[in-house]
PDB file of C-alpha atoms in Angstrom:
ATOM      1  CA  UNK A 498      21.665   5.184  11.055  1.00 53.00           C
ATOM      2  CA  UNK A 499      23.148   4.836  14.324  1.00 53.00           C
ATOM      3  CA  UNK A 500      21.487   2.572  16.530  1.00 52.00           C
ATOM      4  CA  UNK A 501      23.443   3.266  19.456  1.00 55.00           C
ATOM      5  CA  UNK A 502      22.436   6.788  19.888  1.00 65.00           C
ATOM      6  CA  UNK A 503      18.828   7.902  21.030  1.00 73.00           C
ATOM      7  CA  UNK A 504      16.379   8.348  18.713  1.00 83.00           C
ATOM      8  CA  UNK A 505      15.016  12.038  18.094  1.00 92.00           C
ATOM      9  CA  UNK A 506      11.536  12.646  18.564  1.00 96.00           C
ATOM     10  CA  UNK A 507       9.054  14.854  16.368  1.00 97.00           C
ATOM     11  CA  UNK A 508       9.237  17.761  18.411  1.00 97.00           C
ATOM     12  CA  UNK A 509      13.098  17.898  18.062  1.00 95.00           C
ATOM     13  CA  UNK A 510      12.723  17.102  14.151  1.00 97.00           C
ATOM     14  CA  UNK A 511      10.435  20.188  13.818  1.00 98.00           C
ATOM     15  CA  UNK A 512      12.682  22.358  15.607  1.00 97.00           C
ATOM     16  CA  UNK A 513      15.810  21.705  13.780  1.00 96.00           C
ATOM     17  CA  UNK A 514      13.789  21.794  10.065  1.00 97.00           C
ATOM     18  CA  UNK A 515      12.223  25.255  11.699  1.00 97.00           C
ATOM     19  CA  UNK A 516      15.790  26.836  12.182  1.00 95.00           C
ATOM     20  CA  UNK A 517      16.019  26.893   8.330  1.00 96.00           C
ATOM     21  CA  UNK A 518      12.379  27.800   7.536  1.00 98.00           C
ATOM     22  CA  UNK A 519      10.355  29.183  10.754  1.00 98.00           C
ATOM     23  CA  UNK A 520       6.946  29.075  10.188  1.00 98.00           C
ATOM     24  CA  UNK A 521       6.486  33.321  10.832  1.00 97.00           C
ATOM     25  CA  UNK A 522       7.938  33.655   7.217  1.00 97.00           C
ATOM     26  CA  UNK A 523       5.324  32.264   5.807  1.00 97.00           C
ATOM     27  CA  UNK A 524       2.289  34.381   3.939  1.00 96.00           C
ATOM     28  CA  UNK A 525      -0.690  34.763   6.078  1.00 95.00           C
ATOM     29  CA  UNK A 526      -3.067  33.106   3.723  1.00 96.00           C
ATOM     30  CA  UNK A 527      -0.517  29.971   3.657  1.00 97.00           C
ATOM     31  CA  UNK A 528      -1.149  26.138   6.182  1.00 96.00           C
ATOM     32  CA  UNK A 529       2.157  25.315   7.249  1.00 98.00           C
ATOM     33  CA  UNK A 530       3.326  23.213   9.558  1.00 98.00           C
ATOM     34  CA  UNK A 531       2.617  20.163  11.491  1.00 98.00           C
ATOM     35  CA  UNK A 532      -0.482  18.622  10.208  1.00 97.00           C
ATOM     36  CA  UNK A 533      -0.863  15.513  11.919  1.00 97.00           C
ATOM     37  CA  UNK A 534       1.503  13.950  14.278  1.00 97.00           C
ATOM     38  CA  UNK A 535       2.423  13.255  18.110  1.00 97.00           C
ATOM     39  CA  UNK A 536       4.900  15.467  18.622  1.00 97.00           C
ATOM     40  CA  UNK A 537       6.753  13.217  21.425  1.00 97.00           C
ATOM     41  CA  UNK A 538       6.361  10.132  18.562  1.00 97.00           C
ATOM     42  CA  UNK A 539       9.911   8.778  17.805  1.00 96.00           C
ATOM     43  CA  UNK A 540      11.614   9.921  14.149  1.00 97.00           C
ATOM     44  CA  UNK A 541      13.598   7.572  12.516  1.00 96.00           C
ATOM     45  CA  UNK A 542      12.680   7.992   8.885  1.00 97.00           C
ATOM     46  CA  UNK A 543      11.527  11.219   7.024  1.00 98.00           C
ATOM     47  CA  UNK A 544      10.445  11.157   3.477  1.00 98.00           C
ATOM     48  CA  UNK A 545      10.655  14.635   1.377  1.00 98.00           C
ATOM     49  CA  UNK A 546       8.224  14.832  -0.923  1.00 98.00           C
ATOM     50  CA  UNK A 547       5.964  17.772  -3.294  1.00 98.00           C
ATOM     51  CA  UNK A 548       2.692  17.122  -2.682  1.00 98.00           C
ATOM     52  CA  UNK A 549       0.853  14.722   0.107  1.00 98.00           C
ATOM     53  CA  UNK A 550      -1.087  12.965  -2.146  1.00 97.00           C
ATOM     54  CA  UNK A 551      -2.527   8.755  -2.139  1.00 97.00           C
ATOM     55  CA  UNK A 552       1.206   7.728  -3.942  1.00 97.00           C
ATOM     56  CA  UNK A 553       3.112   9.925  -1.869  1.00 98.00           C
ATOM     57  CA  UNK A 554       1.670   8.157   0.967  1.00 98.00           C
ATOM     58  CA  UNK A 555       1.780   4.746  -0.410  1.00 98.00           C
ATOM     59  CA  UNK A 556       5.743   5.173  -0.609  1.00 98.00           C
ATOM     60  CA  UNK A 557       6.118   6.401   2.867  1.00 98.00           C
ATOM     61  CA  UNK A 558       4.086   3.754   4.569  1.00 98.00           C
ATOM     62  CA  UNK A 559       5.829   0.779   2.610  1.00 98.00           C
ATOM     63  CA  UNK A 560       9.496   2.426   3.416  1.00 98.00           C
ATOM     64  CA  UNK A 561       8.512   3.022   7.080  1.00 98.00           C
ATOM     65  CA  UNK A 562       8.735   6.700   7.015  1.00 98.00           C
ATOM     66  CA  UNK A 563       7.770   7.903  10.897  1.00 98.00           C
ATOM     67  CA  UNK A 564       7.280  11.932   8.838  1.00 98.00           C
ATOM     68  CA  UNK A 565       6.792  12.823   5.503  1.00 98.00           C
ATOM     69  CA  UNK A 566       7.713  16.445   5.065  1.00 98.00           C
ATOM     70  CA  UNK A 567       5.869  18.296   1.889  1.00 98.00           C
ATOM     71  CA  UNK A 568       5.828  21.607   0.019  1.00 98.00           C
ATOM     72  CA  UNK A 569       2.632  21.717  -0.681  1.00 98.00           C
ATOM     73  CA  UNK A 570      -0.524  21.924   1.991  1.00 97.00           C
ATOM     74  CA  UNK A 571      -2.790  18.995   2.848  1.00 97.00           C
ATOM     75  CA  UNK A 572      -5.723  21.602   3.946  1.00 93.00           C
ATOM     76  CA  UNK A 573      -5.028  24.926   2.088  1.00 92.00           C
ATOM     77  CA  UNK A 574      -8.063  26.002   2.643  1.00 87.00           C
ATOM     78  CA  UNK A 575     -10.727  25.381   5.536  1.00 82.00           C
ATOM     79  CA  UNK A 576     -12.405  21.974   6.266  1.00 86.00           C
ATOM     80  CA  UNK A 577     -15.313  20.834   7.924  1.00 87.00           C
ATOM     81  CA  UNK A 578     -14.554  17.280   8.055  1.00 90.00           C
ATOM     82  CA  UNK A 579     -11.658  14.667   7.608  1.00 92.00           C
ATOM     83  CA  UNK A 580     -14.082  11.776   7.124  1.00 94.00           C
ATOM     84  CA  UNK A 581     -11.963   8.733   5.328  1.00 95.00           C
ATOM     85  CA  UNK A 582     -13.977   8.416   2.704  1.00 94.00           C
ATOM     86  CA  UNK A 583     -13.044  11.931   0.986  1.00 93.00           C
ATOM     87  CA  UNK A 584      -9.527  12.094  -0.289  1.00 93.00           C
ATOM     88  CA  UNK A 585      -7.784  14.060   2.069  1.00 94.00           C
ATOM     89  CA  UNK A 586      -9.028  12.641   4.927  1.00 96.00           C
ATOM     90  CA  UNK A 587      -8.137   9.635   4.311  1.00 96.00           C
ATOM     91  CA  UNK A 588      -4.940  10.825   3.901  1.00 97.00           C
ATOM     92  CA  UNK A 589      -4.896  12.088   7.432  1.00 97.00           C
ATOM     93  CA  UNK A 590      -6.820   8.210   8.807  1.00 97.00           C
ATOM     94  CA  UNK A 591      -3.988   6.238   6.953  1.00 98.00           C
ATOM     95  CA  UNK A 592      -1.410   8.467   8.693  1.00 98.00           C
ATOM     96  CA  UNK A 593      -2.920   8.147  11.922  1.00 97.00           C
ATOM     97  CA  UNK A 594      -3.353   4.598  11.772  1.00 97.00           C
ATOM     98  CA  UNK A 595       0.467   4.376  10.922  1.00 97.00           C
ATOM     99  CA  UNK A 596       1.666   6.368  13.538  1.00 97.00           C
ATOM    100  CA  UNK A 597       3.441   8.517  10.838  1.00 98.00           C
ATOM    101  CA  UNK A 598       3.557  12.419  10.552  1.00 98.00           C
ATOM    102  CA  UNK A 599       2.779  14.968   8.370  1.00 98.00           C
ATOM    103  CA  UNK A 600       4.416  18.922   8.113  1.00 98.00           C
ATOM    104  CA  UNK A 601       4.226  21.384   5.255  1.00 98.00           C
ATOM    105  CA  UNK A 602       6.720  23.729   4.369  1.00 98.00           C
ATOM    106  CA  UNK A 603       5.615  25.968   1.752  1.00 98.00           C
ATOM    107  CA  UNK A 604       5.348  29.827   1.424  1.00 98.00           C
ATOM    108  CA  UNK A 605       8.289  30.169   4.486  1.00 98.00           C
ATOM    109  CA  UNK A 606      10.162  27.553   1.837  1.00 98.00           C
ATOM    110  CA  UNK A 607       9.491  29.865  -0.995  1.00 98.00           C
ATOM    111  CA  UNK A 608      11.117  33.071   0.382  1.00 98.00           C
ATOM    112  CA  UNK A 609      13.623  31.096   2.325  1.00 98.00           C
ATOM    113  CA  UNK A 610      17.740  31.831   1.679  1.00 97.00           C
ATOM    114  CA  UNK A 611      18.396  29.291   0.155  1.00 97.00           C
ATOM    115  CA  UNK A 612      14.697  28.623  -0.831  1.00 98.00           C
ATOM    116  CA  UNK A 613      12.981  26.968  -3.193  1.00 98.00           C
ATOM    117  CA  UNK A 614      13.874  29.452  -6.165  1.00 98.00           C
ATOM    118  CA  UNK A 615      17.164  28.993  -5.093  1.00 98.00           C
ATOM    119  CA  UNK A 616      17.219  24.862  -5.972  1.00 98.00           C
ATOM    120  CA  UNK A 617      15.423  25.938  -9.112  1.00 98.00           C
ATOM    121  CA  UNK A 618      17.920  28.440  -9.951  1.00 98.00           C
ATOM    122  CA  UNK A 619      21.005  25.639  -9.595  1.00 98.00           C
ATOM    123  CA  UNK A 620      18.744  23.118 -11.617  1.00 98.00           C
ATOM    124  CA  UNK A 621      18.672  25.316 -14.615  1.00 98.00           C
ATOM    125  CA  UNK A 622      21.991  26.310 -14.749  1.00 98.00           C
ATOM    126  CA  UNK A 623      22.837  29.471 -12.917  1.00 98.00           C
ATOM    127  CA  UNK A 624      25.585  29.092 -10.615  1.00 96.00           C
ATOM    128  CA  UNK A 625      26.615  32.468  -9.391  1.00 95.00           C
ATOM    129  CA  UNK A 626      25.405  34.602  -6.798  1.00 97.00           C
ATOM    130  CA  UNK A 627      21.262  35.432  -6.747  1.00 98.00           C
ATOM    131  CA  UNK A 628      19.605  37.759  -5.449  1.00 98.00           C
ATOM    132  CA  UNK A 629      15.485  38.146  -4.891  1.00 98.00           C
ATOM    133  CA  UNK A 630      12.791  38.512  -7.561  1.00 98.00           C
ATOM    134  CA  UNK A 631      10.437  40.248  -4.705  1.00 98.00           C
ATOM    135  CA  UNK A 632      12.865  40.381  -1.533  1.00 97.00           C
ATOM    136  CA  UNK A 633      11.235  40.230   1.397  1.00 96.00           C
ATOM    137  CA  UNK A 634      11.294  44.017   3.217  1.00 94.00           C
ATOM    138  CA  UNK A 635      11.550  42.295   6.667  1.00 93.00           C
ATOM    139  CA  UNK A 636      14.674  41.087   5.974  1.00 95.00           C
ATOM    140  CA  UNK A 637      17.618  43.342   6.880  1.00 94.00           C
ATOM    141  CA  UNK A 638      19.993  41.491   4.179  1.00 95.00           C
ATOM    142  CA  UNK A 639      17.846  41.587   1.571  1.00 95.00           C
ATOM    143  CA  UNK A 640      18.352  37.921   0.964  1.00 97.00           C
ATOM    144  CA  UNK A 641      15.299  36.880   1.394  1.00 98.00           C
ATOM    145  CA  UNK A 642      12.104  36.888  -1.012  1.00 98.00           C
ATOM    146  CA  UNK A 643      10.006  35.098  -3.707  1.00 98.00           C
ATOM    147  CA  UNK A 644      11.771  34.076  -6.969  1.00 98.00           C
ATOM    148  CA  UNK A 645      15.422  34.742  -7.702  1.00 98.00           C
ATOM    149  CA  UNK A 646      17.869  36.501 -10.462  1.00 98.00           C
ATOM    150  CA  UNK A 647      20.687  35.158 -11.640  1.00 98.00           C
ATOM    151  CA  UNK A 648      23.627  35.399 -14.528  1.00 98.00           C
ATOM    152  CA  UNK A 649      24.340  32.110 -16.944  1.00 98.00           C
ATOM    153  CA  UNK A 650      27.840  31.267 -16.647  1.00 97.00           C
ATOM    154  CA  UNK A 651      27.722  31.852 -20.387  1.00 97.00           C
ATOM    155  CA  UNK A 652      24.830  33.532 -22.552  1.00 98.00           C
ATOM    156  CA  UNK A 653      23.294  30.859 -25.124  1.00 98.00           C
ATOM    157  CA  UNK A 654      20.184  31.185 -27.041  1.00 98.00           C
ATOM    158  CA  UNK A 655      16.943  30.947 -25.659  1.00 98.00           C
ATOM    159  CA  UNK A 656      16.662  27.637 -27.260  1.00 98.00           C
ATOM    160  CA  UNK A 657      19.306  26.147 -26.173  1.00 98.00           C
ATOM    161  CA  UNK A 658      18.810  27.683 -22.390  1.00 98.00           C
ATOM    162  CA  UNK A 659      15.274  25.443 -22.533  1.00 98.00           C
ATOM    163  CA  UNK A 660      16.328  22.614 -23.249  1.00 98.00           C
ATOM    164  CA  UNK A 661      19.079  23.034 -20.505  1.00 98.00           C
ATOM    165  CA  UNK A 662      15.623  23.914 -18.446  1.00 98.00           C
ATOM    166  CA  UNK A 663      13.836  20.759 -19.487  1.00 98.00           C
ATOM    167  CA  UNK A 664      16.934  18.566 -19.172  1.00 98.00           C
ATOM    168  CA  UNK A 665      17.715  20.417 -15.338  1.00 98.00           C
ATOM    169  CA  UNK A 666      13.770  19.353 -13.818  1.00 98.00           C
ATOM    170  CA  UNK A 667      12.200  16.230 -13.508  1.00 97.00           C
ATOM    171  CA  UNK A 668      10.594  14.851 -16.759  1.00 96.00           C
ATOM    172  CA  UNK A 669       6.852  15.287 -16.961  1.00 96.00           C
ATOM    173  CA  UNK A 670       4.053  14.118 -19.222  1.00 95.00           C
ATOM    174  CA  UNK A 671       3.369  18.174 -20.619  1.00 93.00           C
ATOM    175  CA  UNK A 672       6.799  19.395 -20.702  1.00 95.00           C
ATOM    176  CA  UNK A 673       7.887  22.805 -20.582  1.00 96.00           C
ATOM    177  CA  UNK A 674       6.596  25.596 -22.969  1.00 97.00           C
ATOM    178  CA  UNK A 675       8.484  28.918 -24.474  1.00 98.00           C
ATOM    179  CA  UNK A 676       6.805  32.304 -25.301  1.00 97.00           C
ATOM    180  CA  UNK A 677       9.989  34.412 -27.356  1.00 95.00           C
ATOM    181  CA  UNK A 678      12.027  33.950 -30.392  1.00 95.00           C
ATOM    182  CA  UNK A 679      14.270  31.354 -29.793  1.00 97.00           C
ATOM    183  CA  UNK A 680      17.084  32.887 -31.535  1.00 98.00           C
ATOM    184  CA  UNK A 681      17.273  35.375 -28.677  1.00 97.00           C
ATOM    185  CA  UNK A 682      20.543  35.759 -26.576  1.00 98.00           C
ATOM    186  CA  UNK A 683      19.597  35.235 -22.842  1.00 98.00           C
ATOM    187  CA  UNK A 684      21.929  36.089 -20.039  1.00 98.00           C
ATOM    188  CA  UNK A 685      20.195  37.461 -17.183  1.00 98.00           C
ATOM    189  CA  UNK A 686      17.304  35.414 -16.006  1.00 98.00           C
ATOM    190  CA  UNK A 687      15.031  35.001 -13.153  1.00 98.00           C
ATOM    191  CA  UNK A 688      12.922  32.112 -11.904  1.00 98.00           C
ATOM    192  CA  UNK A 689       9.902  31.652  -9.773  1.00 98.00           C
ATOM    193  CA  UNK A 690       8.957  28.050  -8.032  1.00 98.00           C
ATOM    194  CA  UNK A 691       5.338  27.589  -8.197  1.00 97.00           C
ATOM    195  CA  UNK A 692       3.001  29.850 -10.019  1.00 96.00           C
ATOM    196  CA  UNK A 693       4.694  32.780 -10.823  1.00 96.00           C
ATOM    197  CA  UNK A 694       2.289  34.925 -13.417  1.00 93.00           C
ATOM    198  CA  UNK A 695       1.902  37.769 -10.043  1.00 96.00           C
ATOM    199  CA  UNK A 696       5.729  38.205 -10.664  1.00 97.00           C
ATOM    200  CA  UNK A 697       5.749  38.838 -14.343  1.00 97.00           C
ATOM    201  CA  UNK A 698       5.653  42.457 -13.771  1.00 96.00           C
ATOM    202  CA  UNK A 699       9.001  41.985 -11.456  1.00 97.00           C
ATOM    203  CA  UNK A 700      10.520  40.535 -14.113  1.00 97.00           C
ATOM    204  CA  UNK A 701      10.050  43.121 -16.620  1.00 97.00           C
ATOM    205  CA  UNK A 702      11.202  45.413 -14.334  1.00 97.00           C
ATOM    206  CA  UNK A 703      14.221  43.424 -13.304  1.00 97.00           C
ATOM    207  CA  UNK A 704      15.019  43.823 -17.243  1.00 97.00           C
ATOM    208  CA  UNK A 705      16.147  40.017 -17.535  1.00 98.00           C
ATOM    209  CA  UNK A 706      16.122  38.237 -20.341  1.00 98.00           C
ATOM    210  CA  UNK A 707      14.063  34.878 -19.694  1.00 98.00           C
ATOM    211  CA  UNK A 708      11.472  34.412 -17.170  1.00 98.00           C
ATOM    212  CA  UNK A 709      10.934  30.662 -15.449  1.00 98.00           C
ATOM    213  CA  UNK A 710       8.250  30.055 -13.639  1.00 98.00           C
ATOM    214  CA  UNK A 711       5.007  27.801 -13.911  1.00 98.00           C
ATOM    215  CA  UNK A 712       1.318  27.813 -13.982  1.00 97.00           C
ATOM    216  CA  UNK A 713       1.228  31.046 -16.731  1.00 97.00           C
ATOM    217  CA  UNK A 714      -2.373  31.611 -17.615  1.00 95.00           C
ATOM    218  CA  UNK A 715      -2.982  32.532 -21.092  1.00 95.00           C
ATOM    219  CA  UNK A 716      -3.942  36.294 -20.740  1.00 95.00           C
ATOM    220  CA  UNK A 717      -1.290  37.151 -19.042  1.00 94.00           C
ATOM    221  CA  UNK A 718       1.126  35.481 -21.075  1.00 94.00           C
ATOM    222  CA  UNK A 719      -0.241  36.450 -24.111  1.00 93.00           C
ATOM    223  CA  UNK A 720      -0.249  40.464 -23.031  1.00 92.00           C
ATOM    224  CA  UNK A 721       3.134  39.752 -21.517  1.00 93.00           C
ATOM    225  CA  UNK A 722       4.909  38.992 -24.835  1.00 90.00           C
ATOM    226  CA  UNK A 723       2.976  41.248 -26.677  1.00 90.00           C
ATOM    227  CA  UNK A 724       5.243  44.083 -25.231  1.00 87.00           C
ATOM    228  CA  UNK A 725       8.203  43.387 -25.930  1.00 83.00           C
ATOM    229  CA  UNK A 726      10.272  42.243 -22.912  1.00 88.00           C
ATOM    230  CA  UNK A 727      11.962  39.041 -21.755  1.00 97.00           C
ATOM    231  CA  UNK A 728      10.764  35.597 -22.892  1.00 97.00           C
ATOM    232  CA  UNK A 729       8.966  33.040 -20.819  1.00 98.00           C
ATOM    233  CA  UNK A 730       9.439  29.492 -19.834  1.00 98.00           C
ATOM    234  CA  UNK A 731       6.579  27.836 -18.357  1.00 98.00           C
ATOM    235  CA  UNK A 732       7.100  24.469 -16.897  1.00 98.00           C
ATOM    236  CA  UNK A 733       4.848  22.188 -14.711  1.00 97.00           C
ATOM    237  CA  UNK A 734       4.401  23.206 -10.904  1.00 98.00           C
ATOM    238  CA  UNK A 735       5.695  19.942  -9.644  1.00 98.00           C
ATOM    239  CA  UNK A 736       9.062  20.024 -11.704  1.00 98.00           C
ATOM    240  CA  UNK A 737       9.721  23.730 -10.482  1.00 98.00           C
ATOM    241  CA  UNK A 738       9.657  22.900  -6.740  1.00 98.00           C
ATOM    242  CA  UNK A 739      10.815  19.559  -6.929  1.00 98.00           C
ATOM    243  CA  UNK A 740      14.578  20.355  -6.903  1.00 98.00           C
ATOM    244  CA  UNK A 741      13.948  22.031  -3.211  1.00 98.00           C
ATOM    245  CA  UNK A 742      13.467  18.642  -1.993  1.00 98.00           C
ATOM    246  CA  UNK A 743      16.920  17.871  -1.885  1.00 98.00           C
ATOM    247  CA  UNK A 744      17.918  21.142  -0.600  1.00 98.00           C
ATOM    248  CA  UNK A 745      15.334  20.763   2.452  1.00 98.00           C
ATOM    249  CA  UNK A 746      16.865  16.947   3.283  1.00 97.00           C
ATOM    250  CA  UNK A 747      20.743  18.457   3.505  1.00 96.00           C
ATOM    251  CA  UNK A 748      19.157  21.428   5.689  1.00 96.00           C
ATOM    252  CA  UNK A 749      17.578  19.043   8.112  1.00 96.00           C
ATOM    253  CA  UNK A 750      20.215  16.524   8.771  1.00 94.00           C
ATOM    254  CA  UNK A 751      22.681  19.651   9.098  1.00 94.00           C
ATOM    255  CA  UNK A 752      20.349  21.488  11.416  1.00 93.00           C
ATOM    256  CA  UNK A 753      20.245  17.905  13.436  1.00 93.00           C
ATOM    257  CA  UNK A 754      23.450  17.492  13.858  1.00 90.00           C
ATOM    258  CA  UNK A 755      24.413  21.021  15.058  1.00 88.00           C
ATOM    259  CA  UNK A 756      21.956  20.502  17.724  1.00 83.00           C
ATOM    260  CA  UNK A 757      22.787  17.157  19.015  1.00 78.00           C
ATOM    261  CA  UNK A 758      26.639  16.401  17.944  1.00 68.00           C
ATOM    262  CA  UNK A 759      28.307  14.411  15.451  1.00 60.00           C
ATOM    263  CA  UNK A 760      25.588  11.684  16.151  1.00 58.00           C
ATOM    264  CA  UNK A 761      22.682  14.246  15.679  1.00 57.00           C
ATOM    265  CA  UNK A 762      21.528  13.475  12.333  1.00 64.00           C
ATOM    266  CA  UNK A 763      20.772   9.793  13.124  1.00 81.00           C
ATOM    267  CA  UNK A 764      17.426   9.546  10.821  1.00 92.00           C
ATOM    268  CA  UNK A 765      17.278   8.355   7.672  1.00 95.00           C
ATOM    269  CA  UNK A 766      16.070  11.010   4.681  1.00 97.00           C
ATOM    270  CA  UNK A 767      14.745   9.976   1.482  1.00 97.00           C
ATOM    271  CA  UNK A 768      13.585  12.394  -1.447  1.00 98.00           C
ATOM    272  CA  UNK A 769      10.287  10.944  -3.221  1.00 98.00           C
ATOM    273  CA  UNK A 770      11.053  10.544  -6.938  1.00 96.00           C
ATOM    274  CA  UNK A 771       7.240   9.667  -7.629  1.00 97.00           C
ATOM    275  CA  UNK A 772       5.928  12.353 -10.386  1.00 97.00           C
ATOM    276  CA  UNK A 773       2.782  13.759  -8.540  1.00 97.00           C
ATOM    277  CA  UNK A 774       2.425  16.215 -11.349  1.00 96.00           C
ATOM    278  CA  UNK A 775      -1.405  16.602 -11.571  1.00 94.00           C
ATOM    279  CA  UNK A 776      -0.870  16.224 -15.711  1.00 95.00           C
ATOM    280  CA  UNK A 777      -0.471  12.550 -16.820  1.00 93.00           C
ATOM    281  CA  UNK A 778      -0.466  12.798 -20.904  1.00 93.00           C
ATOM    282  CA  UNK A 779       0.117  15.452 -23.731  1.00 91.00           C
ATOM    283  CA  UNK A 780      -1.539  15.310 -26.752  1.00 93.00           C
ATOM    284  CA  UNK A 781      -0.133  16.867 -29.842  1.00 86.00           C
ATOM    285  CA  UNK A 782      -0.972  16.772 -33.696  1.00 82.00           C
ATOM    286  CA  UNK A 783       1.929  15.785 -35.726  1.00 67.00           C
TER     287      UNK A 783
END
């Protein structure tokens, strides 16, 4: 970091992450943005993490982080209190007492070009051009939307395609699972960050061969492969959006330093590597 030029403040953070993702994209059930935070507060360290959970805040605190930016929502849904002595608001008390910040980034993330889907896509292997599972119908280009669809470089079996999948996320305690026969060739696929079971009908339409996505309930699932259509790859919530994290660090020191010179990006940016999966252990018979 350079010390000679002017630190940026929180206000001038959130604008330049904002030029990537604004908040209006986001769904209208969704919390994003800043949660806690002065916006005139000085920002010399921002930590990218999934979730703003007790370990997630642990690492920021001891690092010095002055913003941790997150995926998912402190406060989803409505609270009544933020007393310390539930977990999320004492969450919010340790951040105030620290004089660090908290945004969230999530649905306006998700449909984002390129979004989250779109760092899940690279992870797992497709590296040619993608287009939206659900585009967005705001969107004149049609870039825009939930989930993407892309073409492996070369088709492989669906075996072989997940364990490129498991070997492309961060390792977890359950895994990933498959629903298809293995043997399958799979070429086209599409993937989904985040619970993706709303979009299975998408992807049957989309006539792909493999589906990636996480949080598949077993009814769905189940009916899904049934009828015979593409195969499904379920892996854990946290290791689908994960590989955004990245993505959303590279956006934000770019967007900084358009916006204030070749010195603009003067704040350190860390992606947290801490597994805040909610799943600790599988448990198999041998």
């Amino acid at each position: 970091m350079n010390t000679a030029t002017p630190p940026h403040s929180l206000a001038d953070v959130i604008s330049a992450f904002e030029e990537m993702y604004p908040p209006s994209w986001a769904m209208s059930w969704d919390a994003v943005g800043l949660v806690c935070g002065d916006p005139e507060q000085t920002v010399r360290r921002v930590l990218f993490a999934v979730d703003p959970v007790a370990a997630v805040v642990d690492e920021a605190l001891e690092w010095g982080a002055d913003l941790i930016i997150t995926h998912h929502p402190l406060m989803l849904r409505g609270v009544t209190s933020v007393a310390a002595d539930t977990p999320k608001g004492n969450v919010v008390h340790r951040l105030i007492r620290a004089g660090a910040a908290l945004y969230t980034a999530h649905t306006n993330a998700d449909t984002a070009a390129p979004g989250v889907s779109d760092a899940l896509a690279r992870a797992v292997g497709l590296n040619g051009e993608l287009r939206p599972l659900d585009p967005d119908t705001t969107d004149p280009e049609g870039r825009r939307g939930i989930g993407r669809i892309g073409i492996l470089d070369q088709p492989m079996i669906l075996h072989d395609f997940a364990a490129q999948v498991a070997q492309g996320l961060p390792a977890t305690a359950p895994g990933i699972r498959v629903a298809g026969d293995l043997d399958r060739l799979v070429t086209i696929v599409a993937v989904s960050g985040g619970a993706g079971d709303s979009l299975l009908g998408a992807a049957r339409a989309a006539g792909v061969d493999v589906f990636v996505t996480s949080d598949l309930r077993h009814h769905p699932a189940s009916e899904f492969v049934e009828d015979p259509g593409p195969a499904l790859i379920d892996t854990p919530h946290f290791a689908s959006e994960w590989p955004w994290l990245a993505d959303g660090a590279i956006h934000l020191a770019d967007a900084l330093a358009r916006a204030n010179g070749s010195d603009g990006a003067n704040v350190e940016i860390r992606v947290s590597t801490i597994v805040t999966d909610a799943w600790s252990r599988a448990f198999s018979h041998i």
